[in-house]
mmCIF file of C-alpha atoms in Angstrom:
data_model
loop_
_atom_site.group_PDB
_atom_site.id
_atom_site.type_symbol
_atom_site.label_atom_id
_atom_site.label_comp_id
_atom_site.label_asym_id
_atom_site.label_seq_id
_atom_site.Cartn_x
_atom_site.Cartn_y
_atom_site.Cartn_z
ATOM 1 C CA GLN A 1 60.292 90.127 -164.321
ATOM 2 C CA VAL A 2 59.047 89.417 -160.242
ATOM 3 C CA HIS A 3 56.277 91.102 -159.171
ATOM 4 C CA LEU A 4 55.628 92.392 -156.040
ATOM 5 C CA VAL A 5 52.181 93.029 -154.010
ATOM 6 C CA GLN A 6 52.144 94.916 -150.414
ATOM 7 C CA SER A 7 49.669 94.872 -148.362
ATOM 8 C CA GLY A 8 47.506 98.255 -147.924
ATOM 9 C CA ALA A 9 48.285 100.990 -145.541
ATOM 10 C CA GLU A 10 48.039 100.504 -141.550
ATOM 11 C CA VAL A 11 47.878 103.346 -138.713
ATOM 12 C CA ARG A 12 49.097 102.581 -135.301
ATOM 13 C CA LYS A 13 49.584 104.217 -131.860
ATOM 14 C CA PRO A 14 53.005 104.785 -130.741
ATOM 15 C CA GLY A 15 54.243 101.670 -128.725
ATOM 16 C CA ALA A 16 52.117 99.142 -131.266
ATOM 17 C CA SER A 17 53.614 96.955 -134.023
ATOM 18 C CA VAL A 18 52.845 96.396 -137.029
ATOM 19 C CA LYS A 19 53.189 93.508 -139.617
ATOM 20 C CA VAL A 20 53.704 94.126 -143.696
ATOM 21 C CA SER A 21 53.042 91.774 -146.424
ATOM 22 C CA CYS A 22 55.045 91.351 -149.836
ATOM 23 C CA LYS A 23 53.537 88.936 -151.668
ATOM 24 C CA ALA A 24 56.223 87.728 -155.116
ATOM 25 C CA SER A 25 54.398 86.388 -158.635
ATOM 26 C CA ALA A 26 56.972 84.255 -158.861
ATOM 27 C CA ASP A 27 56.053 80.375 -158.886
ATOM 28 C CA THR A 28 58.868 80.062 -156.916
ATOM 29 C CA PHE A 29 60.812 83.130 -154.807
ATOM 30 C CA SER A 30 63.821 80.152 -152.610
ATOM 31 C CA ASN A 31 66.208 82.022 -155.104
ATOM 32 C CA TYR A 32 65.701 85.385 -154.419
ATOM 33 C CA LEU A 33 66.322 87.893 -151.024
ATOM 34 C CA ILE A 34 63.922 90.317 -150.145
ATOM 35 C CA HIS A 35 64.867 93.194 -148.512
ATOM 36 C CA TRP A 36 62.717 95.754 -146.909
ATOM 37 C CA VAL A 37 63.544 99.830 -147.069
ATOM 38 C CA ARG A 38 61.526 102.430 -145.772
ATOM 39 C CA GLN A 39 61.136 106.015 -146.964
ATOM 40 C CA ALA A 40 60.358 108.543 -144.113
ATOM 41 C CA PRO A 41 58.074 112.079 -145.920
ATOM 42 C CA GLY A 42 59.696 113.719 -147.823
ATOM 43 C CA GLN A 43 63.101 111.853 -146.908
ATOM 44 C CA GLY A 44 65.622 109.368 -148.407
ATOM 45 C CA LEU A 45 66.174 105.487 -148.548
ATOM 46 C CA GLU A 46 67.130 102.962 -145.528
ATOM 47 C CA TRP A 47 67.916 99.667 -145.333
ATOM 48 C CA MET A 48 65.733 97.523 -142.752
ATOM 49 C CA GLY A 49 67.167 94.494 -143.410
ATOM 50 C CA VAL A 50 66.799 91.076 -145.654
ATOM 51 C CA PHE A 51 65.235 88.080 -145.568
ATOM 52 C CA ASN A 52 66.368 84.677 -147.529
ATOM 53 C CA PRO A 53 63.364 82.802 -147.893
ATOM 54 C CA GLY A 54 64.897 79.999 -149.366
ATOM 55 C CA ALA A 55 67.061 79.602 -146.400
ATOM 56 C CA ALA A 56 64.420 80.978 -143.494
ATOM 57 C CA SER A 57 68.121 83.372 -142.935
ATOM 58 C CA THR A 58 67.513 87.103 -142.118
ATOM 59 C CA SER A 59 70.478 89.961 -141.305
ATOM 60 C CA TYR A 60 69.290 92.808 -140.097
ATOM 61 C CA PRO A 61 71.508 96.174 -138.939
ATOM 62 C CA HIS A 62 72.093 96.944 -135.767
ATOM 63 C CA SER A 63 69.486 100.368 -136.308
ATOM 64 C CA PHE A 64 66.907 97.590 -136.246
ATOM 65 C CA GLN A 65 67.956 94.878 -134.446
ATOM 66 C CA GLY A 66 65.590 94.149 -131.555
ATOM 67 C CA ARG A 67 62.863 95.735 -133.236
ATOM 68 C CA VAL A 68 61.977 94.160 -136.962
ATOM 69 C CA THR A 69 61.063 90.232 -137.168
ATOM 70 C CA MET A 70 61.097 89.199 -140.881
ATOM 71 C CA THR A 71 59.438 85.656 -141.725
ATOM 72 C CA ARG A 72 57.780 84.028 -144.885
ATOM 73 C CA ASP A 73 54.893 81.799 -145.563
ATOM 74 C CA THR A 74 56.333 79.638 -148.269
ATOM 75 C CA SER A 75 53.422 78.180 -149.779
ATOM 76 C CA ALA A 76 51.894 81.677 -150.933
ATOM 77 C CA ASN A 77 55.347 83.169 -151.749
ATOM 78 C CA ILE A 78 54.639 85.955 -149.127
ATOM 79 C CA VAL A 79 57.102 87.794 -147.528
ATOM 80 C CA TYR A 80 56.137 89.618 -143.908
ATOM 81 C CA MET A 81 58.033 92.605 -142.060
ATOM 82 C CA GLU A 82 56.749 92.952 -138.541
ATOM 83 C CA LEU A 83 58.141 96.206 -136.523
ATOM 84 C CA ARG A 84 57.737 96.313 -132.938
ATOM 85 C CA SER A 85 57.528 99.512 -130.264
ATOM 86 C CA LEU A 86 56.306 101.629 -133.044
ATOM 87 C CA ARG A 87 57.268 105.587 -132.577
ATOM 88 C CA SER A 88 56.196 108.745 -134.796
ATOM 89 C CA GLU A 89 59.294 108.476 -136.393
ATOM 90 C CA ASP A 90 58.393 105.085 -138.043
ATOM 91 C CA THR A 91 55.551 106.724 -139.796
ATOM 92 C CA ALA A 92 57.015 106.159 -143.364
ATOM 93 C CA ILE A 93 56.123 104.401 -146.950
ATOM 94 C CA TYR A 94 57.846 100.523 -146.249
ATOM 95 C CA TYR A 95 58.788 98.452 -149.314
ATOM 96 C CA CYS A 96 60.009 95.397 -150.895
ATOM 97 C CA ALA A 97 62.377 94.762 -153.012
ATOM 98 C CA VAL A 98 63.891 91.737 -154.548
ATOM 99 C CA THR A 99 67.486 90.264 -155.371
ATOM 100 C CA LEU A 100 66.655 87.917 -158.474
ATOM 101 C CA THR A 101 69.823 85.485 -157.287
ATOM 102 C CA THR A 102 72.115 85.416 -154.626
ATOM 103 C CA LEU A 103 75.189 86.203 -156.794
ATOM 104 C CA THR A 104 74.074 89.971 -156.833
ATOM 105 C CA THR A 105 73.439 92.719 -154.193
ATOM 106 C CA ASN A 106 71.054 95.114 -156.365
ATOM 107 C CA PHE A 107 67.528 95.660 -155.759
ATOM 108 C CA ASP A 108 65.392 94.910 -159.039
ATOM 109 C CA PHE A 109 62.100 95.258 -158.531
ATOM 110 C CA TRP A 110 60.374 96.760 -155.353
ATOM 111 C CA GLY A 111 56.964 96.703 -154.213
ATOM 112 C CA GLN A 112 54.395 99.495 -154.648
ATOM 113 C CA GLY A 113 54.798 100.420 -150.629
ATOM 114 C CA THR A 114 52.988 100.550 -147.588
ATOM 115 C CA LEU A 115 52.302 103.533 -145.771
ATOM 116 C CA VAL A 116 52.285 103.187 -142.343
ATOM 117 C CA THR A 117 51.122 106.253 -140.310
ATOM 118 C CA VAL A 118 51.961 106.260 -136.216
ATOM 119 C CA SER A 119 49.589 108.553 -134.437
ATOM 120 C CA SER A 120 48.354 108.771 -131.235
ATOM 121 C CA GLU B 1 78.919 102.242 -142.249
ATOM 122 C CA ILE B 2 79.798 103.347 -145.373
ATOM 123 C CA VAL B 3 78.445 107.319 -146.138
ATOM 124 C CA LEU B 4 77.115 107.879 -149.785
ATOM 125 C CA THR B 5 77.173 111.530 -150.219
ATOM 126 C CA GLN B 6 75.677 112.708 -153.470
ATOM 127 C CA SER B 7 75.876 116.015 -155.733
ATOM 128 C CA PRO B 8 74.712 118.307 -156.749
ATOM 129 C CA ASP B 9 71.248 117.716 -154.215
ATOM 130 C CA PHE B 10 68.943 119.309 -156.528
ATOM 131 C CA GLN B 11 69.465 120.759 -160.536
ATOM 132 C CA SER B 12 67.109 122.291 -162.655
ATOM 133 C CA VAL B 13 67.643 122.177 -166.671
ATOM 134 C CA THR B 14 65.647 122.013 -170.244
ATOM 135 C CA PRO B 15 64.841 118.829 -172.125
ATOM 136 C CA LYS B 16 67.847 117.830 -174.599
ATOM 137 C CA GLU B 17 70.722 118.834 -172.073
ATOM 138 C CA LYS B 18 73.100 116.790 -170.302
ATOM 139 C CA ILE B 19 73.387 116.049 -166.911
ATOM 140 C CA THR B 20 76.042 114.668 -164.301
ATOM 141 C CA VAL B 21 75.331 113.247 -160.739
ATOM 142 C CA THR B 22 77.977 112.148 -158.670
ATOM 143 C CA CYS B 23 77.763 109.516 -155.950
ATOM 144 C CA ARG B 24 81.117 109.325 -153.344
ATOM 145 C CA ALA B 25 81.362 106.466 -151.211
ATOM 146 C CA SER B 26 83.637 106.902 -147.672
ATOM 147 C CA GLN B 27 85.308 104.052 -148.838
ATOM 148 C CA ASP B 28 86.425 101.953 -151.260
ATOM 149 C CA ILE B 29 83.256 99.731 -152.528
ATOM 150 C CA GLY B 30 84.948 98.644 -155.914
ATOM 151 C CA THR B 31 82.002 98.531 -158.517
ATOM 152 C CA SER B 32 79.402 97.574 -156.090
ATOM 153 C CA LEU B 33 77.171 100.574 -156.845
ATOM 154 C CA HIS B 34 73.858 101.074 -158.159
ATOM 155 C CA TRP B 35 71.475 103.691 -159.281
ATOM 156 C CA TYR B 36 67.888 103.952 -158.947
ATOM 157 C CA GLN B 37 65.224 106.111 -160.256
ATOM 158 C CA GLN B 38 62.068 107.399 -158.043
ATOM 159 C CA LYS B 39 59.645 109.415 -159.740
ATOM 160 C CA PRO B 40 56.707 111.082 -157.534
ATOM 161 C CA ASP B 41 54.489 108.745 -155.423
ATOM 162 C CA GLN B 42 55.999 105.744 -157.091
ATOM 163 C CA SER B 43 58.805 103.242 -155.992
ATOM 164 C CA PRO B 44 61.562 103.271 -156.891
ATOM 165 C CA LYS B 45 63.440 101.361 -160.183
ATOM 166 C CA LEU B 46 66.752 100.046 -161.039
ATOM 167 C CA LEU B 47 68.659 101.844 -163.526
ATOM 168 C CA ILE B 48 72.264 100.812 -163.137
ATOM 169 C CA ARG B 49 73.784 98.101 -161.359
ATOM 170 C CA TYR B 50 77.698 97.461 -160.848
ATOM 171 C CA ALA B 51 78.543 101.258 -161.432
ATOM 172 C CA SER B 52 78.326 100.745 -165.129
ATOM 173 C CA GLN B 53 75.555 97.540 -166.037
ATOM 174 C CA SER B 54 72.552 99.152 -167.157
ATOM 175 C CA PHE B 55 69.379 97.192 -166.295
ATOM 176 C CA SER B 56 66.751 95.523 -168.829
ATOM 177 C CA GLY B 57 64.998 98.439 -170.511
ATOM 178 C CA VAL B 58 66.493 101.077 -169.298
ATOM 179 C CA PRO B 59 67.249 103.857 -172.472
ATOM 180 C CA SER B 60 70.281 103.651 -173.494
ATOM 181 C CA ARG B 61 70.642 107.697 -172.388
ATOM 182 C CA PHE B 62 71.213 106.204 -168.400
ATOM 183 C CA ARG B 63 75.161 105.561 -168.498
ATOM 184 C CA GLY B 64 77.061 105.023 -165.344
ATOM 185 C CA SER B 65 80.486 105.102 -164.736
ATOM 186 C CA GLY B 66 82.924 105.168 -161.565
ATOM 187 C CA SER B 67 84.770 102.418 -159.592
ATOM 188 C CA GLY B 68 86.415 102.964 -155.962
ATOM 189 C CA THR B 69 85.616 105.842 -154.281
ATOM 190 C CA GLU B 70 84.130 108.524 -156.935
ATOM 191 C CA PHE B 71 80.479 107.230 -159.258
ATOM 192 C CA THR B 72 78.581 109.228 -162.090
ATOM 193 C CA LEU B 73 75.479 108.714 -163.201
ATOM 194 C CA THR B 74 74.918 110.405 -166.812
ATOM 195 C CA ILE B 75 71.667 111.099 -168.334
ATOM 196 C CA ASN B 76 71.880 112.171 -171.905
ATOM 197 C CA SER B 77 69.877 114.250 -174.291
ATOM 198 C CA LEU B 78 67.399 114.758 -171.092
ATOM 199 C CA GLU B 79 63.098 114.467 -171.673
ATOM 200 C CA ALA B 80 60.576 115.490 -169.488
ATOM 201 C CA GLU B 81 60.006 112.148 -167.536
ATOM 202 C CA ASP B 82 63.318 111.940 -166.396
ATOM 203 C CA ALA B 83 61.955 114.026 -163.593
ATOM 204 C CA ALA B 84 63.047 112.656 -160.254
ATOM 205 C CA THR B 85 65.217 111.825 -157.546
ATOM 206 C CA TYR B 86 67.762 109.951 -158.169
ATOM 207 C CA TYR B 87 69.972 107.257 -155.485
ATOM 208 C CA CYS B 88 72.971 105.451 -155.377
ATOM 209 C CA HIS B 89 73.192 102.368 -153.459
ATOM 210 C CA GLN B 90 76.320 100.719 -152.479
ATOM 211 C CA SER B 91 75.903 96.382 -151.833
ATOM 212 C CA SER B 92 79.642 96.204 -150.483
ATOM 213 C CA SER B 93 79.118 96.202 -146.964
ATOM 214 C CA PHE B 94 77.241 95.747 -143.975
ATOM 215 C CA PRO B 95 74.686 97.568 -143.668
ATOM 216 C CA VAL B 96 73.989 98.390 -147.224
ATOM 217 C CA THR B 97 73.238 102.172 -147.463
ATOM 218 C CA PHE B 98 71.670 104.980 -150.309
ATOM 219 C CA GLY B 99 72.810 108.531 -150.585
ATOM 220 C CA GLN B 100 70.858 111.403 -149.808
ATOM 221 C CA GLY B 101 69.344 111.586 -153.354
ATOM 222 C CA SER B 102 69.588 113.955 -156.212
ATOM 223 C CA ARG B 103 66.156 116.023 -157.324
ATOM 224 C CA LEU B 104 66.023 116.647 -161.274
ATOM 225 C CA GLU B 105 63.650 118.887 -162.229
ATOM 226 C CA ILE B 106 62.873 119.555 -166.187
ATOM 227 C CA LYS B 107 62.138 123.039 -166.821
#
């Protein structure tokens, strides 16, 4: 089992950026994929993209391209998700989730979530 | 983008009943369909992967089936702790997508 621990809640003004972290419990996450999924209040789940720590590669859906960046701190087993040009519609809980192998595509475990509130 | 449509959106049932949740895909996704359970104020948890494979530690009353465009999550002998929203998720095609969710209330 892999535990994912995310950073705490954030409040930002429209137009600002936010950077959320996700720390994995595993000794190494080189074989994992880290996804980011968000959930607006009372709404469903929306995939924001995936980061491959082993290859330092990313894949983002068109809806977030140009506005999201996923990076890593390998020594600390931490992956970051930065979202820019925030608007009120970005108010949501942001989750990281792990796919434990590059051969499967389900999300095995999820972080506890980070609430990001965008308000003037 | 593949659209997943779940039904019903909501159901209210009594303990020990059996329920089904259906997830329909807008195109053939093989068996690249996964189910998650999300209880209020909690993160989603994986229940079933690849349509019918139970995830480790998931009670045997949760069963998944289907392929192609139609999938079913069945929960036998419901317990109070099964009150949650259930989501399907396809990973066959980029971008991955989720169904809108099916909320289950236990009376």
